[in-house]
Amino acid sequence: MNIFQRGILSLNEDLCDLQEMYYRTNTGMNINSGICLKKGGWVRTDTYFNSLSVLKIKKYTNIDDVFLMLKFTGNIQLNIIHITESLIEKLIFCREFISSGEEHIILEIEEWIKLKDGMVFFEVKSLDKVILFDFFYATSREAIRDVRLAIVITHFNRQEYILPALDRIEELLFSDNDFSAVEVIISDNSKNLEYKNNDRVHIFHNENYGGSGGFSFGLLKAKDKGFTHCLFMDDDASTEVESIKRTYNFLKHCKPEDIAIVGAMLYE
């Protein structure tokens, strides 16, 4: 089973503290280990960070079967819902799961093969006290591309932004063995970035040719180092590391060879 989209349940106050960007709930409380629901509570993932796009996956990837994994405690009713582009919701799966302890379930979304557009999300309804710890979407299909991804950053006197971003990448991305083929290349146009080079972070002093000059420089370095793909990131940008992971996984399953993925920017 190959995971291609992990859930994000913990709000990252340094990046985005709007709960509705991650999940919707009537009684749920975010705790360190997940989302705690009282009896009668519910949580839904029809959100920016946690919904699953049908059209993009079907059009551009080899993913033709999808499995949902949930990790939870308590007794739940699980609803999987498809919402069309015209915002019509259709229940495509409903079942109760009774658990006396921590439970892992993984099930195939059998209706996936029939869907054409819109998005898929799930809803957990609490039949008693429930904690939802984690979830992810996976496929049985093997990756069809060998991806080596370089994250190219142009830096000029913005250490207060780039240093926390690098720490986040080191902690949450480089610690995951599934992403050992991802590295960072920095064009340090101000020649004053105080961060130690290592096997995954490569800092090059460069003349100040502006953002485009720095990105071009980083792209050439990535090409010299044998990377297959390049992700451009501004030095003052903040991103959920899961966004990088999803991009990497999407590229691994992508059918077109020459494709560009454009990210969205969020206001602070």
Coordinates of C-alpha atoms in Angstrom, one line a residue:
M1 CA 0.0 0.0 0.0
N2 CA 1.4 3.4 -1.0
I3 CA 0.3 6.5 1.0
F4 CA -0.2 9.5 -1.2
Q5 CA -2.0 11.9 1.1
R6 CA -1.6 12.1 4.9
G7 CA -4.2 13.9 7.0
I8 CA -3.4 17.1 8.9
L9 CA -5.3 17.3 12.2
S10 CA -3.1 19.5 14.3
L11 CA -3.4 23.2 13.8
N12 CA 0.0 24.8 13.1
E13 CA -0.3 28.2 14.7
D14 CA 2.9 29.4 13.2
L15 CA 1.4 28.8 9.7
C16 CA -2.4 28.8 9.8
D17 CA -4.5 28.9 13.0
L18 CA -7.9 28.7 11.3
Q19 CA -9.5 25.4 12.3
E20 CA -11.9 25.4 9.3
M21 CA -8.9 25.1 7.0
Y22 CA -8.1 21.7 8.6
Y23 CA -11.4 20.2 9.8
R24 CA -15.0 21.1 10.8
T25 CA -16.6 20.0 14.0
N26 CA -19.5 20.7 16.4
T27 CA -17.9 19.6 19.7
G28 CA -14.4 18.4 18.8
M29 CA -11.5 19.6 20.8
N30 CA -8.0 19.6 19.3
I31 CA -5.5 17.8 21.7
N32 CA -1.9 16.9 21.2
S33 CA -2.8 13.3 20.2
G34 CA -5.7 14.2 17.9
I35 CA -9.3 15.4 18.0
C36 CA -11.5 14.5 21.0
L37 CA -15.2 14.2 20.4
K38 CA -18.0 14.0 22.9
K39 CA -21.0 11.7 22.4
G40 CA -23.0 13.1 19.5
G41 CA -20.1 15.0 18.2
W42 CA -18.8 14.9 14.6
V43 CA -15.8 16.0 12.6
R44 CA -15.7 16.5 8.8
T45 CA -12.7 16.8 6.4
D46 CA -14.4 18.8 3.6
T47 CA -11.6 21.4 4.0
Y48 CA -8.7 23.0 2.2
F49 CA -6.0 20.8 3.7
N50 CA -7.8 17.5 4.1
S51 CA -10.3 17.0 1.2
L52 CA -9.3 14.7 -1.7
S53 CA -9.5 16.0 -5.3
V54 CA -11.1 13.5 -7.7
L55 CA -10.5 15.1 -11.0
K56 CA -6.8 15.9 -10.5
I57 CA -5.9 12.4 -9.3
K58 CA -7.9 10.7 -12.1
K59 CA -6.7 13.0 -14.9
Y60 CA -3.0 13.1 -14.1
T61 CA -2.0 10.0 -12.1
N62 CA -2.1 6.2 -12.3
I63 CA -4.1 6.0 -9.1
D64 CA -7.3 4.2 -9.8
D65 CA -8.1 2.7 -6.4
V66 CA -8.1 4.6 -3.1
F67 CA -8.1 3.3 0.5
L68 CA -8.8 5.3 3.6
M69 CA -7.0 4.5 6.9
L70 CA -8.3 5.8 10.2
K71 CA -6.7 5.5 13.7
F72 CA -9.1 6.1 16.6
T73 CA -10.5 5.0 19.9
G74 CA -14.2 4.7 20.8
N75 CA -17.3 3.8 18.8
I76 CA -17.9 5.7 15.6
Q77 CA -20.1 6.0 12.5
L78 CA -17.9 6.6 9.5
N79 CA -19.5 8.4 6.5
I80 CA -17.6 8.8 3.2
I81 CA -19.1 11.6 1.1
H82 CA -18.6 12.7 -2.5
I83 CA -19.4 16.3 -3.3
T84 CA -19.8 17.3 -6.9
E85 CA -18.5 20.5 -8.6
S86 CA -22.1 21.8 -8.3
L87 CA -21.9 21.2 -4.5
I88 CA -24.2 18.3 -4.3
E89 CA -23.3 15.8 -1.6
K90 CA -23.8 12.1 -2.0
L91 CA -23.1 9.5 0.8
I92 CA -21.0 6.7 -0.8
F93 CA -20.1 4.7 2.4
C94 CA -21.6 4.4 5.9
R95 CA -20.7 2.0 8.6
E96 CA -20.4 1.8 12.4
F97 CA -17.1 0.6 13.9
I98 CA -17.1 -0.5 17.6
S99 CA -13.7 -0.3 19.3
S100 CA -12.7 -1.2 22.9
G101 CA -9.3 0.3 22.5
E102 CA -7.1 1.9 19.9
E103 CA -8.2 0.8 16.4
H104 CA -6.7 1.0 12.9
I105 CA -9.1 0.4 10.0
I106 CA -8.3 0.6 6.3
L107 CA -11.0 0.2 3.7
E108 CA -11.3 0.6 0.0
I109 CA -13.5 3.4 -1.3
E110 CA -15.2 1.2 -3.8
E111 CA -17.2 4.0 -5.4
W112 CA -14.0 5.7 -6.4
I113 CA -14.0 4.0 -9.8
K114 CA -17.3 5.6 -10.7
L115 CA -16.4 9.2 -9.7
K116 CA -15.3 11.8 -12.2
D117 CA -14.9 15.2 -10.5
G118 CA -15.5 17.0 -7.3
M119 CA -14.0 15.9 -4.0
V120 CA -14.2 13.1 -1.5
F121 CA -14.1 13.6 2.3
F122 CA -15.2 11.7 5.4
E123 CA -17.2 12.4 8.5
V124 CA -16.8 10.7 11.8
K125 CA -19.8 10.7 14.1
S126 CA -19.2 9.9 17.8
L127 CA -21.4 7.2 19.4
D128 CA -19.6 7.8 22.7
K129 CA -16.3 9.5 23.6
V130 CA -14.0 9.2 20.6
I131 CA -10.5 10.4 19.8
L132 CA -9.5 10.5 16.1
F133 CA -5.7 10.2 16.0
D134 CA -4.8 10.1 12.4
F135 CA -5.8 9.2 8.8
F136 CA -4.4 8.9 5.4
Y137 CA -5.3 8.0 1.8
A138 CA -3.4 5.2 0.0
T139 CA -3.4 3.2 -3.2
S140 CA -2.3 -0.3 -4.2
R141 CA -0.8 1.2 -7.4
E142 CA 3.0 1.4 -7.5
A143 CA 4.7 4.7 -8.4
I144 CA 5.6 5.0 -12.1
R145 CA 8.3 7.7 -11.8
D146 CA 11.6 7.8 -9.9
V147 CA 11.5 11.3 -8.4
R148 CA 14.4 13.2 -6.9
L149 CA 13.1 16.6 -5.8
A150 CA 15.2 19.7 -5.1
I151 CA 13.6 22.5 -3.0
V152 CA 15.2 25.6 -4.4
I153 CA 15.1 28.7 -2.3
T154 CA 16.5 32.2 -3.1
H155 CA 17.6 34.0 0.1
F156 CA 18.3 37.7 0.7
N157 CA 18.4 39.0 4.3
R158 CA 15.4 37.1 5.5
Q159 CA 16.9 34.8 8.1
E160 CA 13.9 35.2 10.5
Y161 CA 11.7 33.4 7.9
I162 CA 14.0 30.9 6.2
L163 CA 15.6 29.5 9.4
P164 CA 12.3 28.3 10.9
A165 CA 11.3 26.9 7.5
L166 CA 14.5 24.9 7.3
D167 CA 14.1 23.6 10.8
R168 CA 10.6 22.5 9.9
I169 CA 11.8 20.7 6.8
E170 CA 14.6 19.0 8.7
E171 CA 12.3 17.9 11.5
L172 CA 9.2 16.8 9.6
L173 CA 10.5 15.9 6.1
F174 CA 14.1 14.7 6.4
S175 CA 13.2 12.5 9.3
D176 CA 10.8 10.5 7.1
N177 CA 12.6 7.8 5.2
D178 CA 9.9 7.9 2.5
F179 CA 11.3 11.2 1.4
S180 CA 15.0 10.5 1.4
A181 CA 15.2 11.7 -2.3
V182 CA 14.2 15.3 -1.3
E183 CA 16.9 17.9 -0.6
V184 CA 17.2 21.7 -0.3
I185 CA 19.4 24.0 -2.5
I186 CA 19.7 27.6 -1.4
S187 CA 21.0 30.5 -3.5
D188 CA 22.3 32.8 -0.8
N189 CA 22.2 36.1 -2.6
S190 CA 23.1 38.1 0.5
K191 CA 25.9 35.7 1.5
N192 CA 25.0 35.8 5.2
L193 CA 22.8 32.8 5.8
E194 CA 23.9 31.2 9.1
Y195 CA 22.8 27.6 8.6
K196 CA 25.1 24.6 8.4
N197 CA 25.5 22.7 5.2
N198 CA 24.8 19.0 5.5
D199 CA 23.9 16.0 3.2
R200 CA 20.4 17.4 2.5
V201 CA 20.8 21.2 2.7
H202 CA 23.2 22.8 0.2
I203 CA 23.9 26.5 0.5
F204 CA 25.7 28.4 -2.2
H205 CA 26.8 32.0 -2.0
N206 CA 25.7 33.8 -5.2
E207 CA 25.7 37.3 -6.6
N208 CA 22.5 39.3 -6.0
Y209 CA 20.7 38.8 -9.4
G210 CA 17.3 39.0 -7.8
G211 CA 14.7 36.2 -7.2
S212 CA 14.7 34.9 -10.8
G213 CA 18.4 34.9 -11.0
G214 CA 18.6 33.0 -7.7
F215 CA 16.1 30.4 -8.9
S216 CA 17.9 30.0 -12.2
F217 CA 21.1 29.4 -10.3
G218 CA 19.4 26.9 -8.0
L219 CA 17.8 25.1 -11.0
L220 CA 21.2 24.7 -12.7
K221 CA 22.7 23.3 -9.4
A222 CA 19.8 20.9 -9.2
K223 CA 20.3 19.7 -12.7
D224 CA 24.1 19.2 -12.0
K225 CA 23.2 17.1 -9.0
G226 CA 20.9 14.9 -11.0
F227 CA 17.5 15.9 -9.6
T228 CA 14.5 15.1 -11.7
H229 CA 12.2 17.8 -10.3
C230 CA 12.5 21.3 -8.8
L231 CA 10.3 23.0 -6.3
F232 CA 10.8 26.8 -6.1
M233 CA 10.1 28.4 -2.7
D234 CA 10.6 32.1 -1.6
D235 CA 12.8 32.7 1.5
D236 CA 9.8 34.3 3.3
A237 CA 7.4 31.5 2.4
S238 CA 5.8 29.2 5.0
T239 CA 4.4 25.9 4.1
E240 CA 2.9 22.8 5.6
V241 CA 5.5 20.1 5.1
E242 CA 2.7 17.8 4.1
S243 CA 2.2 20.0 1.1
I244 CA 5.7 19.1 0.0
K245 CA 5.1 15.4 0.7
R246 CA 1.9 15.4 -1.4
T247 CA 3.6 17.2 -4.3
Y248 CA 6.4 14.5 -4.2
N249 CA 3.9 11.7 -4.1
F250 CA 1.8 13.2 -6.9
L251 CA 4.9 13.4 -9.1
K252 CA 5.7 9.8 -8.4
H253 CA 2.3 8.7 -9.7
C254 CA 2.0 11.3 -12.4
K255 CA 1.3 10.0 -16.0
P256 CA 2.5 13.1 -18.0
E257 CA 6.2 13.5 -17.9
D258 CA 6.3 17.3 -18.3
I259 CA 4.0 18.8 -15.7
A260 CA 4.2 21.7 -13.4
I261 CA 2.3 21.9 -10.1
V262 CA 1.4 25.4 -8.9
G263 CA 0.9 26.1 -5.2
A264 CA -1.5 28.5 -3.6
M265 CA -0.4 31.3 -1.2
L266 CA -2.2 32.0 2.0
Y267 CA -2.4 35.4 3.7
E268 CA -1.0 35.7 7.2

